[in-house]
Amino acid sequence: TSALAPLDDLGLDGWSIEIGTTIRNGLAAHRVVVDAQVRAHGRHWSSIDRTLAESDLPERVAAGARDTFRRLGEVEAAQHGVDIDEVHFHEVGAVDAIVDIVGVWLLVHALEGSRHGLDAIIVAPVGLGYGTVSAAHGTLPLPAPATLALLEGVDVFGLDFEGETCTPTGAALLVTLATAWGRVPAGRPHRIARGAGGRDPDGHPNVVTAVLVENEVVKSG
């Protein structure tokens, strides 16, 4: 999509993006796969922030992506007892995660500039699975400590599912994108889209649903 074209100007080498469709528990959904051939381990928060600040991205996109990474950096710093400038990103600092985060903000920016516009982004309560996950620092409990820290003060609920249903990157995007938290607001659903995750569990469809709601008050009589 043309909305993602600015990703090519970030100066990140060795990645590609594929956009298609797939089925999750009988539901059709979009599937976006970022393939990073060069894994950029060892990126620090300050390096990522500088890259975004000096980029030619739209101001709204650069500011949003920097905010998302700052939230991640603050949480990682608190978890490990270091200053944010010392935070060393592993999975999050990889090229694919930078493309993911900037790509989401580019798409939001495109929606804001469309004829419908966006007055608010409302995020529903976040479902969380249980178990453990292997990370750069070893085996961690689920929900991951960073995910829980990012979702502090946010409505969540437990899922009867063993596995990670919300990553720290996903949580950081949610809390920096959301202007409010709750259910679908009153209004007229105008467009509905689903995005699929990589896994396809039997217990539930691994998708995120986005609903564009027009809530203009129509007076009768």
CSV table of C-alpha atoms in Angstrom, one decimal:
chain,number,residue,atom,x,y,z
A,1,THR,CA,0.0,0.0,0.0
A,2,SER,CA,1.2,3.5,-0.8
A,3,ALA,CA,0.6,4.6,2.9
A,4,LEU,CA,3.6,2.4,3.8
A,5,ALA,CA,6.0,3.8,1.2
A,6,PRO,CA,7.8,6.1,3.7
A,7,LEU,CA,9.2,2.9,5.3
A,8,ASP,CA,11.7,2.7,2.4
A,9,ASP,CA,13.2,6.0,3.5
A,10,LEU,CA,14.2,4.9,7.0
A,11,GLY,CA,17.5,3.6,5.9
A,12,LEU,CA,16.9,0.1,7.2
A,13,ASP,CA,18.5,-2.6,5.1
A,14,GLY,CA,17.5,-6.2,4.6
A,15,TRP,CA,13.8,-6.3,5.0
A,16,SER,CA,10.7,-6.9,2.9
A,17,ILE,CA,7.0,-6.7,3.6
A,18,GLU,CA,4.3,-9.0,2.2
A,19,ILE,CA,0.6,-8.2,2.5
A,20,GLY,CA,-2.1,-10.8,1.8
A,21,THR,CA,-5.1,-12.6,3.3
A,22,THR,CA,-5.5,-15.7,5.4
A,23,ILE,CA,-8.1,-17.6,7.4
A,24,ARG,CA,-8.2,-17.8,11.2
A,25,ASN,CA,-10.9,-20.2,12.7
A,26,GLY,CA,-13.0,-19.6,9.6
A,27,LEU,CA,-12.6,-15.9,9.5
A,28,ALA,CA,-10.9,-14.1,6.6
A,29,ALA,CA,-8.3,-11.6,7.7
A,30,HIS,CA,-5.4,-9.5,6.4
A,31,ARG,CA,-2.0,-10.9,7.1
A,32,VAL,CA,1.1,-8.6,7.0
A,33,VAL,CA,4.5,-10.4,7.2
A,34,VAL,CA,7.7,-8.4,7.7
A,35,ASP,CA,10.7,-10.4,6.8
A,36,ALA,CA,14.0,-9.0,8.2
A,37,GLN,CA,16.9,-10.8,6.8
A,38,VAL,CA,19.3,-8.8,8.9
A,39,ARG,CA,18.6,-9.0,12.6
A,40,ALA,CA,19.6,-5.7,14.2
A,41,HIS,CA,20.4,-7.0,17.7
A,42,GLY,CA,22.1,-4.5,19.9
A,43,ARG,CA,20.1,-1.3,19.1
A,44,HIS,CA,19.7,1.0,22.0
A,45,TRP,CA,16.7,3.2,22.7
A,46,SER,CA,18.6,6.3,22.0
A,47,SER,CA,19.7,5.0,18.6
A,48,ILE,CA,16.2,4.1,17.5
A,49,ASP,CA,14.9,7.5,18.8
A,50,ARG,CA,17.5,9.4,16.8
A,51,THR,CA,16.7,7.4,13.7
A,52,LEU,CA,13.1,8.3,13.9
A,53,ALA,CA,13.7,11.9,14.9
A,54,GLU,CA,16.0,12.5,11.9
A,55,SER,CA,13.8,10.7,9.4
A,56,ASP,CA,11.6,12.3,6.8
A,57,LEU,CA,8.5,10.6,8.2
A,58,PRO,CA,5.4,12.8,8.7
A,59,GLU,CA,5.7,14.7,12.0
A,60,ARG,CA,2.7,12.8,13.4
A,61,VAL,CA,4.1,9.4,12.5
A,62,ALA,CA,7.6,10.2,13.8
A,63,ALA,CA,6.2,11.5,17.1
A,64,GLY,CA,3.9,8.6,17.5
A,65,ALA,CA,6.6,6.0,16.8
A,66,ARG,CA,9.0,7.7,19.2
A,67,ASP,CA,6.4,7.7,21.9
A,68,THR,CA,5.8,4.0,21.4
A,69,PHE,CA,9.5,3.2,21.7
A,70,ARG,CA,9.9,5.6,24.6
A,71,ARG,CA,7.2,3.7,26.5
A,72,LEU,CA,8.9,0.5,25.8
A,73,GLY,CA,12.3,1.9,26.8
A,74,GLU,CA,10.9,3.3,30.1
A,75,VAL,CA,9.3,-0.1,31.0
A,76,GLU,CA,12.5,-2.0,30.1
A,77,ALA,CA,14.6,0.5,32.1
A,78,ALA,CA,12.3,0.0,35.2
A,79,GLN,CA,12.3,-3.8,34.8
A,80,HIS,CA,16.1,-4.0,34.7
A,81,GLY,CA,17.0,-1.1,37.0
A,82,VAL,CA,18.9,1.0,34.5
A,83,ASP,CA,18.6,4.4,32.9
A,84,ILE,CA,16.6,4.5,29.6
A,85,ASP,CA,19.7,5.5,27.7
A,86,GLU,CA,21.2,2.2,28.7
A,87,VAL,CA,18.3,0.1,27.5
A,88,HIS,CA,19.4,-2.5,25.0
A,89,PHE,CA,16.6,-3.7,22.8
A,90,HIS,CA,16.7,-7.3,21.6
A,91,GLU,CA,13.4,-8.4,19.9
A,92,VAL,CA,12.0,-4.9,20.1
A,93,GLY,CA,15.1,-3.3,18.5
A,94,ALA,CA,15.1,-5.6,15.5
A,95,VAL,CA,14.4,-4.2,12.1
A,96,ASP,CA,11.0,-6.0,11.9
A,97,ALA,CA,9.8,-4.4,15.1
A,98,ILE,CA,10.8,-0.9,13.9
A,99,VAL,CA,8.9,-1.6,10.6
A,100,ASP,CA,5.9,-2.9,12.6
A,101,ILE,CA,5.6,0.2,14.8
A,102,VAL,CA,6.3,2.8,12.2
A,103,GLY,CA,4.0,0.9,9.8
A,104,VAL,CA,1.1,1.1,12.3
A,105,TRP,CA,1.5,4.8,12.8
A,106,LEU,CA,1.7,5.4,9.0
A,107,LEU,CA,-1.6,3.6,8.6
A,108,VAL,CA,-3.2,5.5,11.4
A,109,HIS,CA,-1.9,8.7,9.8
A,110,ALA,CA,-3.5,7.7,6.5
A,111,LEU,CA,-6.9,7.1,8.2
A,112,GLU,CA,-6.6,10.5,9.9
A,113,GLY,CA,-6.1,12.1,6.5
A,114,SER,CA,-8.9,10.3,4.8
A,115,ARG,CA,-12.4,11.7,4.1
A,116,HIS,CA,-13.7,10.1,7.3
A,117,GLY,CA,-10.9,11.1,9.6
A,118,LEU,CA,-10.4,9.9,13.1
A,119,ASP,CA,-11.8,11.7,16.1
A,120,ALA,CA,-10.8,9.0,18.6
A,121,ILE,CA,-9.2,5.6,18.9
A,122,ILE,CA,-11.0,3.4,21.4
A,123,VAL,CA,-9.4,0.1,22.5
A,124,ALA,CA,-11.4,-2.7,24.0
A,125,PRO,CA,-10.2,-4.6,27.2
A,126,VAL,CA,-7.1,-6.7,26.4
A,127,GLY,CA,-7.3,-10.5,26.7
A,128,LEU,CA,-4.2,-12.1,28.3
A,129,GLY,CA,-3.1,-15.7,28.1
A,130,TYR,CA,-1.0,-17.6,30.6
A,131,GLY,CA,2.2,-19.8,30.7
A,132,THR,CA,5.8,-18.9,29.9
A,133,VAL,CA,7.7,-17.5,27.0
A,134,SER,CA,11.3,-17.6,26.0
A,135,ALA,CA,12.9,-14.2,25.7
A,136,ALA,CA,16.4,-12.7,25.4
A,137,HIS,CA,16.7,-12.6,29.2
A,138,GLY,CA,15.5,-16.2,29.6
A,139,THR,CA,12.2,-17.8,30.4
A,140,LEU,CA,9.5,-15.3,31.5
A,141,PRO,CA,6.0,-15.8,32.9
A,142,LEU,CA,3.0,-14.7,30.9
A,143,PRO,CA,1.7,-12.1,30.7
A,144,ALA,CA,5.3,-10.9,30.3
A,145,PRO,CA,6.4,-8.4,33.0
A,146,ALA,CA,6.9,-5.7,30.4
A,147,THR,CA,3.4,-6.2,29.0
A,148,LEU,CA,1.8,-6.0,32.4
A,149,ALA,CA,3.7,-2.8,33.2
A,150,LEU,CA,2.6,-1.2,30.0
A,151,LEU,CA,-1.0,-2.1,30.6
A,152,GLU,CA,-1.0,-0.7,34.1
A,153,GLY,CA,-4.4,1.0,34.7
A,154,VAL,CA,-5.9,-0.5,31.6
A,155,ASP,CA,-8.9,-2.9,31.6
A,156,VAL,CA,-7.7,-6.5,30.9
A,157,PHE,CA,-9.3,-10.0,31.2
A,158,GLY,CA,-7.8,-13.5,31.5
A,159,LEU,CA,-8.2,-15.9,28.6
A,160,ASP,CA,-8.3,-19.7,29.0
A,161,PHE,CA,-5.3,-19.9,26.6
A,162,GLU,CA,-1.7,-21.0,27.3
A,163,GLY,CA,0.4,-18.7,25.3
A,164,GLU,CA,1.2,-15.0,24.7
A,165,THR,CA,-1.7,-13.0,23.4
A,166,CYS,CA,-0.3,-9.5,23.8
A,167,THR,CA,3.4,-8.8,23.4
A,168,PRO,CA,5.2,-5.8,24.9
A,169,THR,CA,5.4,-4.2,21.4
A,170,GLY,CA,1.6,-4.7,21.0
A,171,ALA,CA,0.9,-3.3,24.4
A,172,ALA,CA,3.1,-0.3,23.8
A,173,LEU,CA,1.2,0.4,20.5
A,174,LEU,CA,-2.2,0.1,22.2
A,175,VAL,CA,-1.4,2.5,25.1
A,176,THR,CA,0.2,5.1,22.8
A,177,LEU,CA,-2.6,4.9,20.2
A,178,ALA,CA,-5.6,4.8,22.5
A,179,THR,CA,-7.5,8.0,23.2
A,180,ALA,CA,-10.0,6.0,25.3
A,181,TRP,CA,-10.7,2.4,26.4
A,182,GLY,CA,-14.0,0.6,26.2
A,183,ARG,CA,-16.4,-1.2,23.9
A,184,VAL,CA,-17.5,-0.3,20.5
A,185,PRO,CA,-19.2,3.2,20.8
A,186,ALA,CA,-22.7,4.1,19.7
A,187,GLY,CA,-22.9,4.9,16.0
A,188,ARG,CA,-23.0,3.3,12.6
A,189,PRO,CA,-20.2,0.8,11.7
A,190,HIS,CA,-18.9,2.1,8.4
A,191,ARG,CA,-15.9,-0.3,7.8
A,192,ILE,CA,-14.7,-3.4,9.5
A,193,ALA,CA,-11.3,-5.0,9.0
A,194,ARG,CA,-9.4,-7.9,10.7
A,195,GLY,CA,-5.7,-8.5,11.0
A,196,ALA,CA,-4.3,-11.9,11.7
A,197,GLY,CA,-1.4,-13.0,13.9
A,198,GLY,CA,1.1,-15.6,12.9
A,199,ARG,CA,-0.2,-18.4,15.0
A,200,ASP,CA,-3.5,-20.3,14.3
A,201,PRO,CA,-4.7,-21.8,17.6
A,202,ASP,CA,-7.8,-24.0,17.8
A,203,GLY,CA,-9.3,-22.2,20.8
A,204,HIS,CA,-9.9,-18.8,19.3
A,205,PRO,CA,-9.3,-16.8,16.1
A,206,ASN,CA,-6.0,-15.0,16.4
A,207,VAL,CA,-7.2,-11.7,15.0
A,208,VAL,CA,-7.5,-8.0,15.9
A,209,THR,CA,-10.7,-6.4,14.7
A,210,ALA,CA,-10.9,-2.7,13.8
A,211,VAL,CA,-14.2,-1.0,13.3
A,212,LEU,CA,-14.6,2.4,11.9
A,213,VAL,CA,-17.7,3.9,13.5
A,214,GLU,CA,-19.5,7.0,12.4
A,215,ASN,CA,-21.2,8.6,15.4
A,216,GLU,CA,-22.7,11.7,14.0
A,217,VAL,CA,-25.9,12.5,15.8
A,218,VAL,CA,-28.9,12.3,13.4
A,219,LYS,CA,-31.9,14.3,14.6
A,220,SER,CA,-35.3,13.0,13.7
A,221,GLY,CA,-38.3,15.1,12.7
